[in-house]
């Protein structure tokens, strides 16, 4: 392994890593990334994560830092000098500028990828609501129940939740295509890295505020910078809160401090077009049955509460079952992932499949479920004629209109 070649592969003279305290009290950097947030593969073994030792015990655990590096005589990547916290604005500018440098065939490739994503996630009109709920579910704050609000105003749909603050890994996940940070996490219900892109179906301005992050995706701004068509949904723009219009500022300033993640989605026509989809999704409490962390959702239209959905164990019977994955199916999973087929990478690491069944009840009486859909933790549009709800580790298509037709 040559350091010069490795630097060329990484594309930057510094690395970014998450400061981690080991069980034995020593410290290191994990989740190693290049200057634009791309995951750095281990040059010795791509199946093994890079871990870089750190002797500084004064850093903050769970925070991303950047640092210089070199290759040691034993061909290990080691830190040089001191680590500094990542500057969020500079990091976002680097991501934006990297896209802005695209030209020719590379630019058309990114535009084509963006178009393909938009086509895949465009289907059932309410899919973006499912994906936002999935976002709230997958990162609870200190394992607490997650509380969600949707607020509709004249020009915006606001999505607020009490889950964990966004970090650098999450930002990269929503700013790219194949960087979905849930890809290997068997505890999350999302995995594709493209689900978030559903919000761009009807919104060409999407603002996010969470912790120290404040940014937007803005088609008009990006295309003006690019002098034409560009992968604007992959181009995060650092945005000061003071730059928002009064409608957005007023709603976000009024939000509770516990709403650690705040999105403002500005509809390209009329934000009130979100109302039929919200009505459909939250017309009953089925929506929360199979997602483990979201316990309450409220919907407001012009500050008037229109829906409240909470988990209700008194009205539903839910049973979970697990079945072992056979060896030949495990081999198929590995082959399919290596061949780039539509199988989540995290399926490599699961040994059991979870299946859940749910029926409603009144007292001791079981009530058949009408128009029951198949769930992959959140509903798909697939109906099999059952009188109960059926949930499992399925592989839905991008629009959740059905399931991918694979052996799984």
mmCIF file with all atom_site columns, N, CA and C in Angstrom, residues 48-99:
data_model
loop_
_atom_site.group_PDB
_atom_site.id
_atom_site.type_symbol
_atom_site.label_atom_id
_atom_site.label_alt_id
_atom_site.label_comp_id
_atom_site.label_asym_id
_atom_site.label_entity_id
_atom_site.label_seq_id
_atom_site.pdbx_PDB_ins_code
_atom_site.Cartn_x
_atom_site.Cartn_y
_atom_site.Cartn_z
_atom_site.occupancy
_atom_site.B_iso_or_equiv
_atom_site.pdbx_formal_charge
_atom_site.auth_seq_id
_atom_site.auth_comp_id
_atom_site.auth_asym_id
_atom_site.auth_atom_id
_atom_site.pdbx_PDB_model_num
ATOM 1   N N  . UNK A 1 48 ? -13.422 -4.886 6.689  1.00 0.00 ? 48 UNK A N  1
ATOM 2   C CA . UNK A 1 48 ? -13.062 -4.503 8.053  1.00 0.00 ? 48 UNK A CA 1
ATOM 3   C C  . UNK A 1 48 ? -13.028 -2.980 8.176  1.00 0.00 ? 48 UNK A C  1
ATOM 4   N N  . UNK A 1 49 ? -13.620 -2.442 9.236  1.00 0.00 ? 49 UNK A N  1
ATOM 5   C CA . UNK A 1 49 ? -13.654 -0.996 9.439  1.00 0.00 ? 49 UNK A CA 1
ATOM 6   C C  . UNK A 1 49 ? -12.281 -0.478 9.869  1.00 0.00 ? 49 UNK A C  1
ATOM 7   N N  . UNK A 1 50 ? -11.988 0.759  9.498  1.00 0.00 ? 50 UNK A N  1
ATOM 8   C CA . UNK A 1 50 ? -10.752 1.408  9.934  1.00 0.00 ? 50 UNK A CA 1
ATOM 9   C C  . UNK A 1 50 ? -10.958 1.978  11.335 1.00 0.00 ? 50 UNK A C  1
ATOM 10  N N  . UNK A 1 51 ? -10.002 1.727  12.217 1.00 0.00 ? 51 UNK A N  1
ATOM 11  C CA . UNK A 1 51 ? -9.997  2.296  13.560 1.00 0.00 ? 51 UNK A CA 1
ATOM 12  C C  . UNK A 1 51 ? -8.648  2.980  13.759 1.00 0.00 ? 51 UNK A C  1
ATOM 13  N N  . UNK A 1 52 ? -8.678  4.260  14.127 1.00 0.00 ? 52 UNK A N  1
ATOM 14  C CA . UNK A 1 52 ? -7.445  5.033  14.272 1.00 0.00 ? 52 UNK A CA 1
ATOM 15  C C  . UNK A 1 52 ? -7.280  5.431  15.738 1.00 0.00 ? 52 UNK A C  1
ATOM 16  N N  . UNK A 1 53 ? -6.181  5.034  16.314 1.00 0.00 ? 53 UNK A N  1
ATOM 17  C CA . UNK A 1 53 ? -5.913  5.299  17.728 1.00 0.00 ? 53 UNK A CA 1
ATOM 18  C C  . UNK A 1 53 ? -5.787  6.797  17.987 1.00 0.00 ? 53 UNK A C  1
ATOM 19  N N  . UNK A 1 54 ? -6.285  7.224  19.153 1.00 0.00 ? 54 UNK A N  1
ATOM 20  C CA . UNK A 1 54 ? -6.177  8.630  19.562 1.00 0.00 ? 54 UNK A CA 1
ATOM 21  C C  . UNK A 1 54 ? -5.737  8.686  21.022 1.00 0.00 ? 54 UNK A C  1
ATOM 22  N N  . UNK A 1 55 ? -4.682  9.447  21.301 1.00 0.00 ? 55 UNK A N  1
ATOM 23  C CA . UNK A 1 55 ? -4.172  9.545  22.675 1.00 0.00 ? 55 UNK A CA 1
ATOM 24  C C  . UNK A 1 55 ? -4.796  10.702 23.453 1.00 0.00 ? 55 UNK A C  1
ATOM 25  N N  . UNK A 1 56 ? -5.557  11.549 22.775 1.00 0.00 ? 56 UNK A N  1
ATOM 26  C CA . UNK A 1 56 ? -6.172  12.712 23.423 1.00 0.00 ? 56 UNK A CA 1
ATOM 27  C C  . UNK A 1 56 ? -7.467  12.292 24.109 1.00 0.00 ? 56 UNK A C  1
ATOM 28  N N  . UNK A 1 57 ? -7.476  12.328 25.459 1.00 0.00 ? 57 UNK A N  1
ATOM 29  C CA . UNK A 1 57 ? -8.650  11.886 26.214 1.00 0.00 ? 57 UNK A CA 1
ATOM 30  C C  . UNK A 1 57 ? -9.574  13.053 26.574 1.00 0.00 ? 57 UNK A C  1
ATOM 31  N N  . UNK A 1 58 ? -9.325  14.228 26.006 1.00 0.00 ? 58 UNK A N  1
ATOM 32  C CA . UNK A 1 58 ? -10.116 15.405 26.358 1.00 0.00 ? 58 UNK A CA 1
ATOM 33  C C  . UNK A 1 58 ? -11.227 15.687 25.352 1.00 0.00 ? 58 UNK A C  1
ATOM 34  N N  . UNK A 1 59 ? -11.319 14.909 24.277 1.00 0.00 ? 59 UNK A N  1
ATOM 35  C CA . UNK A 1 59 ? -12.319 15.164 23.240 1.00 0.00 ? 59 UNK A CA 1
ATOM 36  C C  . UNK A 1 59 ? -13.692 14.645 23.678 1.00 0.00 ? 59 UNK A C  1
ATOM 37  N N  . UNK A 1 60 ? -14.714 15.051 22.938 1.00 0.00 ? 60 UNK A N  1
ATOM 38  C CA . UNK A 1 60 ? -16.085 14.705 23.307 1.00 0.00 ? 60 UNK A CA 1
ATOM 39  C C  . UNK A 1 60 ? -16.543 13.469 22.540 1.00 0.00 ? 60 UNK A C  1
ATOM 40  N N  . UNK A 1 61 ? -16.965 12.459 23.281 1.00 0.00 ? 61 UNK A N  1
ATOM 41  C CA . UNK A 1 61 ? -17.381 11.202 22.663 1.00 0.00 ? 61 UNK A CA 1
ATOM 42  C C  . UNK A 1 61 ? -18.595 11.416 21.760 1.00 0.00 ? 61 UNK A C  1
ATOM 43  N N  . UNK A 1 62 ? -18.565 10.752 20.605 1.00 0.00 ? 62 UNK A N  1
ATOM 44  C CA . UNK A 1 62 ? -19.684 10.837 19.671 1.00 0.00 ? 62 UNK A CA 1
ATOM 45  C C  . UNK A 1 62 ? -19.622 12.016 18.728 1.00 0.00 ? 62 UNK A C  1
ATOM 46  N N  . UNK A 1 63 ? -18.612 12.885 18.886 1.00 0.00 ? 63 UNK A N  1
ATOM 47  C CA . UNK A 1 63 ? -18.462 14.068 18.030 1.00 0.00 ? 63 UNK A CA 1
ATOM 48  C C  . UNK A 1 63 ? -17.474 13.748 16.909 1.00 0.00 ? 63 UNK A C  1
ATOM 49  N N  . UNK A 1 64 ? -17.734 14.304 15.713 1.00 0.00 ? 64 UNK A N  1
ATOM 50  C CA . UNK A 1 64 ? -16.828 14.094 14.580 1.00 0.00 ? 64 UNK A CA 1
ATOM 51  C C  . UNK A 1 64 ? -15.731 15.162 14.575 1.00 0.00 ? 64 UNK A C  1
ATOM 52  N N  . UNK A 1 65 ? -14.496 14.707 14.364 1.00 0.00 ? 65 UNK A N  1
ATOM 53  C CA . UNK A 1 65 ? -13.320 15.577 14.305 1.00 0.00 ? 65 UNK A CA 1
ATOM 54  C C  . UNK A 1 65 ? -12.586 15.343 12.984 1.00 0.00 ? 65 UNK A C  1
ATOM 55  N N  . UNK A 1 66 ? -11.789 16.323 12.571 1.00 0.00 ? 66 UNK A N  1
ATOM 56  C CA . UNK A 1 66 ? -10.919 16.121 11.415 1.00 0.00 ? 66 UNK A CA 1
ATOM 57  C C  . UNK A 1 66 ? -9.463  16.226 11.861 1.00 0.00 ? 66 UNK A C  1
ATOM 58  N N  . UNK A 1 67 ? -8.592  15.514 11.144 1.00 0.00 ? 67 UNK A N  1
ATOM 59  C CA . UNK A 1 67 ? -7.185  15.443 11.539 1.00 0.00 ? 67 UNK A CA 1
ATOM 60  C C  . UNK A 1 67 ? -6.330  15.023 10.344 1.00 0.00 ? 67 UNK A C  1
ATOM 61  N N  . UNK A 1 68 ? -5.074  15.391 10.391 1.00 0.00 ? 68 UNK A N  1
ATOM 62  C CA . UNK A 1 68 ? -4.114  14.963 9.380  1.00 0.00 ? 68 UNK A CA 1
ATOM 63  C C  . UNK A 1 68 ? -3.732  13.502 9.642  1.00 0.00 ? 68 UNK A C  1
ATOM 64  N N  . UNK A 1 69 ? -3.190  12.851 8.637  1.00 0.00 ? 69 UNK A N  1
ATOM 65  C CA . UNK A 1 69 ? -2.873  11.433 8.789  1.00 0.00 ? 69 UNK A CA 1
ATOM 66  C C  . UNK A 1 69 ? -1.658  11.059 7.927  1.00 0.00 ? 69 UNK A C  1
ATOM 67  N N  . UNK A 1 70 ? -1.121  9.903  8.228  1.00 0.00 ? 70 UNK A N  1
ATOM 68  C CA . UNK A 1 70 ? -0.060  9.330  7.404  1.00 0.00 ? 70 UNK A CA 1
ATOM 69  C C  . UNK A 1 70 ? -0.152  7.813  7.486  1.00 0.00 ? 70 UNK A C  1
ATOM 70  N N  . UNK A 1 71 ? 0.615   7.151  6.652  1.00 0.00 ? 71 UNK A N  1
ATOM 71  C CA . UNK A 1 71 ? 0.673   5.694  6.663  1.00 0.00 ? 71 UNK A CA 1
ATOM 72  C C  . UNK A 1 71 ? 1.931   5.270  7.407  1.00 0.00 ? 71 UNK A C  1
ATOM 73  N N  . UNK A 1 72 ? 1.776   4.427  8.422  1.00 0.00 ? 72 UNK A N  1
ATOM 74  C CA . UNK A 1 72 ? 2.915   3.986  9.218  1.00 0.00 ? 72 UNK A CA 1
ATOM 75  C C  . UNK A 1 72 ? 3.719   2.915  8.470  1.00 0.00 ? 72 UNK A C  1
ATOM 76  N N  . UNK A 1 73 ? 4.838   2.539  9.051  1.00 0.00 ? 73 UNK A N  1
ATOM 77  C CA . UNK A 1 73 ? 5.672   1.501  8.432  1.00 0.00 ? 73 UNK A CA 1
ATOM 78  C C  . UNK A 1 73 ? 4.931   0.174  8.342  1.00 0.00 ? 73 UNK A C  1
ATOM 79  N N  . UNK A 1 74 ? 4.006   -0.037 9.273  1.00 0.00 ? 74 UNK A N  1
ATOM 80  C CA . UNK A 1 74 ? 3.223   -1.276 9.233  1.00 0.00 ? 74 UNK A CA 1
ATOM 81  C C  . UNK A 1 74 ? 1.972   -1.128 8.376  1.00 0.00 ? 74 UNK A C  1
ATOM 82  N N  . UNK A 1 75 ? 1.924   -0.039 7.583  1.00 0.00 ? 75 UNK A N  1
ATOM 83  C CA . UNK A 1 75 ? 0.832   0.243  6.648  1.00 0.00 ? 75 UNK A CA 1
ATOM 84  C C  . UNK A 1 75 ? -0.504  0.434  7.357  1.00 0.00 ? 75 UNK A C  1
ATOM 85  N N  . UNK A 1 76 ? -0.450  1.053  8.531  1.00 0.00 ? 76 UNK A N  1
ATOM 86  C CA . UNK A 1 76 ? -1.662  1.428  9.261  1.00 0.00 ? 76 UNK A CA 1
ATOM 87  C C  . UNK A 1 76 ? -1.846  2.940  9.142  1.00 0.00 ? 76 UNK A C  1
ATOM 88  N N  . UNK A 1 77 ? -3.083  3.380  9.027  1.00 0.00 ? 77 UNK A N  1
ATOM 89  C CA . UNK A 1 77 ? -3.358  4.816  9.007  1.00 0.00 ? 77 UNK A CA 1
ATOM 90  C C  . UNK A 1 77 ? -3.280  5.341  10.439 1.00 0.00 ? 77 UNK A C  1
ATOM 91  N N  . UNK A 1 78 ? -2.451  6.359  10.666 1.00 0.00 ? 78 UNK A N  1
ATOM 92  C CA . UNK A 1 78 ? -2.302  6.927  12.004 1.00 0.00 ? 78 UNK A CA 1
ATOM 93  C C  . UNK A 1 78 ? -2.533  8.436  11.947 1.00 0.00 ? 78 UNK A C  1
ATOM 94  N N  . UNK A 1 79 ? -2.986  8.975  13.064 1.00 0.00 ? 79 UNK A N  1
ATOM 95  C CA . UNK A 1 79 ? -3.257  10.403 13.161 1.00 0.00 ? 79 UNK A CA 1
ATOM 96  C C  . UNK A 1 79 ? -1.953  11.175 13.333 1.00 0.00 ? 79 UNK A C  1
ATOM 97  N N  . UNK A 1 80 ? -1.897  12.365 12.722 1.00 0.00 ? 80 UNK A N  1
ATOM 98  C CA . UNK A 1 80 ? -0.746  13.254 12.864 1.00 0.00 ? 80 UNK A CA 1
ATOM 99  C C  . UNK A 1 80 ? -1.231  14.561 13.484 1.00 0.00 ? 80 UNK A C  1
ATOM 100 N N  . UNK A 1 81 ? -0.593  14.994 14.567 1.00 0.00 ? 81 UNK A N  1
ATOM 101 C CA . UNK A 1 81 ? -0.965  16.257 15.193 1.00 0.00 ? 81 UNK A CA 1
ATOM 102 C C  . UNK A 1 81 ? -2.249  16.154 15.999 1.00 0.00 ? 81 UNK A C  1
ATOM 103 N N  . UNK A 1 82 ? -2.972  17.253 16.105 1.00 0.00 ? 82 UNK A N  1
ATOM 104 C CA . UNK A 1 82 ? -4.169  17.324 16.931 1.00 0.00 ? 82 UNK A CA 1
ATOM 105 C C  . UNK A 1 82 ? -5.433  17.255 16.072 1.00 0.00 ? 82 UNK A C  1
ATOM 106 N N  . UNK A 1 83 ? -6.493  16.751 16.694 1.00 0.00 ? 83 UNK A N  1
ATOM 107 C CA . UNK A 1 83 ? -7.796  16.700 16.029 1.00 0.00 ? 83 UNK A CA 1
ATOM 108 C C  . UNK A 1 83 ? -8.600  17.955 16.373 1.00 0.00 ? 83 UNK A C  1
ATOM 109 N N  . UNK A 1 84 ? -9.344  18.463 15.390 1.00 0.00 ? 84 UNK A N  1
ATOM 110 C CA . UNK A 1 84 ? -10.189 19.637 15.581 1.00 0.00 ? 84 UNK A CA 1
ATOM 111 C C  . UNK A 1 84 ? -11.635 19.277 15.236 1.00 0.00 ? 84 UNK A C  1
ATOM 112 N N  . UNK A 1 85 ? -12.603 19.861 15.954 1.00 0.00 ? 85 UNK A N  1
ATOM 113 C CA . UNK A 1 85 ? -14.011 19.592 15.615 1.00 0.00 ? 85 UNK A CA 1
ATOM 114 C C  . UNK A 1 85 ? -14.307 20.020 14.182 1.00 0.00 ? 85 UNK A C  1
ATOM 115 N N  . UNK A 1 86 ? -15.159 19.266 13.514 1.00 0.00 ? 86 UNK A N  1
ATOM 116 C CA . UNK A 1 86 ? -15.560 19.616 12.151 1.00 0.00 ? 86 UNK A CA 1
ATOM 117 C C  . UNK A 1 86 ? -16.355 20.916 12.181 1.00 0.00 ? 86 UNK A C  1
ATOM 118 N N  . UNK A 1 87 ? -16.000 21.848 11.314 1.00 0.00 ? 87 UNK A N  1
ATOM 119 C CA . UNK A 1 87 ? -16.758 23.079 11.153 1.00 0.00 ? 87 UNK A CA 1
ATOM 120 C C  . UNK A 1 87 ? -17.923 22.785 10.199 1.00 0.00 ? 87 UNK A C  1
ATOM 121 N N  . UNK A 1 88 ? -19.156 22.834 10.701 1.00 0.00 ? 88 UNK A N  1
ATOM 122 C CA . UNK A 1 88 ? -20.312 22.418 9.921  1.00 0.00 ? 88 UNK A CA 1
ATOM 123 C C  . UNK A 1 88 ? -20.478 23.225 8.641  1.00 0.00 ? 88 UNK A C  1
ATOM 124 N N  . UNK A 1 89 ? -20.291 24.542 8.739  1.00 0.00 ? 89 UNK A N  1
ATOM 125 C CA . UNK A 1 89 ? -20.466 25.391 7.561  1.00 0.00 ? 89 UNK A CA 1
ATOM 126 C C  . UNK A 1 89 ? -19.427 25.055 6.502  1.00 0.00 ? 89 UNK A C  1
ATOM 127 N N  . UNK A 1 90 ? -18.185 24.896 6.921  1.00 0.00 ? 90 UNK A N  1
ATOM 128 C CA . UNK A 1 90 ? -17.132 24.550 5.965  1.00 0.00 ? 90 UNK A CA 1
ATOM 129 C C  . UNK A 1 90 ? -17.380 23.184 5.348  1.00 0.00 ? 90 UNK A C  1
ATOM 130 N N  . UNK A 1 91 ? -17.861 22.253 6.157  1.00 0.00 ? 91 UNK A N  1
ATOM 131 C CA . UNK A 1 91 ? -18.127 20.913 5.645  1.00 0.00 ? 91 UNK A CA 1
ATOM 132 C C  . UNK A 1 91 ? -19.238 20.947 4.597  1.00 0.00 ? 91 UNK A C  1
ATOM 133 N N  . UNK A 1 92 ? -20.328 21.669 4.883  1.00 0.00 ? 92 UNK A N  1
ATOM 134 C CA . UNK A 1 92 ? -21.435 21.775 3.930  1.00 0.00 ? 92 UNK A CA 1
ATOM 135 C C  . UNK A 1 92 ? -20.989 22.485 2.659  1.00 0.00 ? 92 UNK A C  1
ATOM 136 N N  . UNK A 1 93 ? -20.187 23.519 2.809  1.00 0.00 ? 93 UNK A N  1
ATOM 137 C CA . UNK A 1 93 ? -19.664 24.214 1.625  1.00 0.00 ? 93 UNK A CA 1
ATOM 138 C C  . UNK A 1 93 ? -18.822 23.282 0.767  1.00 0.00 ? 93 UNK A C  1
ATOM 139 N N  . UNK A 1 94 ? -18.052 22.405 1.416  1.00 0.00 ? 94 UNK A N  1
ATOM 140 C CA . UNK A 1 94 ? -17.222 21.451 0.666  1.00 0.00 ? 94 UNK A CA 1
ATOM 141 C C  . UNK A 1 94 ? -18.098 20.488 -0.128 1.00 0.00 ? 94 UNK A C  1
ATOM 142 N N  . UNK A 1 95 ? -19.194 20.017 0.484  1.00 0.00 ? 95 UNK A N  1
ATOM 143 C CA . UNK A 1 95 ? -20.116 19.134 -0.230 1.00 0.00 ? 95 UNK A CA 1
ATOM 144 C C  . UNK A 1 95 ? -20.734 19.854 -1.429 1.00 0.00 ? 95 UNK A C  1
ATOM 145 N N  . UNK A 1 96 ? -21.176 21.089 -1.210 1.00 0.00 ? 96 UNK A N  1
ATOM 146 C CA . UNK A 1 96 ? -21.810 21.853 -2.286 1.00 0.00 ? 96 UNK A CA 1
ATOM 147 C C  . UNK A 1 96 ? -20.813 22.123 -3.417 1.00 0.00 ? 96 UNK A C  1
ATOM 148 N N  . UNK A 1 97 ? -19.609 22.559 -3.048 1.00 0.00 ? 97 UNK A N  1
ATOM 149 C CA . UNK A 1 97 ? -18.601 22.881 -4.054 1.00 0.00 ? 97 UNK A CA 1
ATOM 150 C C  . UNK A 1 97 ? -18.180 21.650 -4.854 1.00 0.00 ? 97 UNK A C  1
ATOM 151 N N  . UNK A 1 98 ? -18.157 20.490 -4.189 1.00 0.00 ? 98 UNK A N  1
ATOM 152 C CA . UNK A 1 98 ? -17.789 19.258 -4.901 1.00 0.00 ? 98 UNK A CA 1
ATOM 153 C C  . UNK A 1 98 ? -18.792 18.975 -6.013 1.00 0.00 ? 98 UNK A C  1
ATOM 154 N N  . UNK A 1 99 ? -20.066 19.193 -5.738 1.00 0.00 ? 99 UNK A N  1
ATOM 155 C CA . UNK A 1 99 ? -21.093 19.007 -6.776 1.00 0.00 ? 99 UNK A CA 1
ATOM 156 C C  . UNK A 1 99 ? -20.964 20.103 -7.839 1.00 0.00 ? 99 UNK A C  1
#
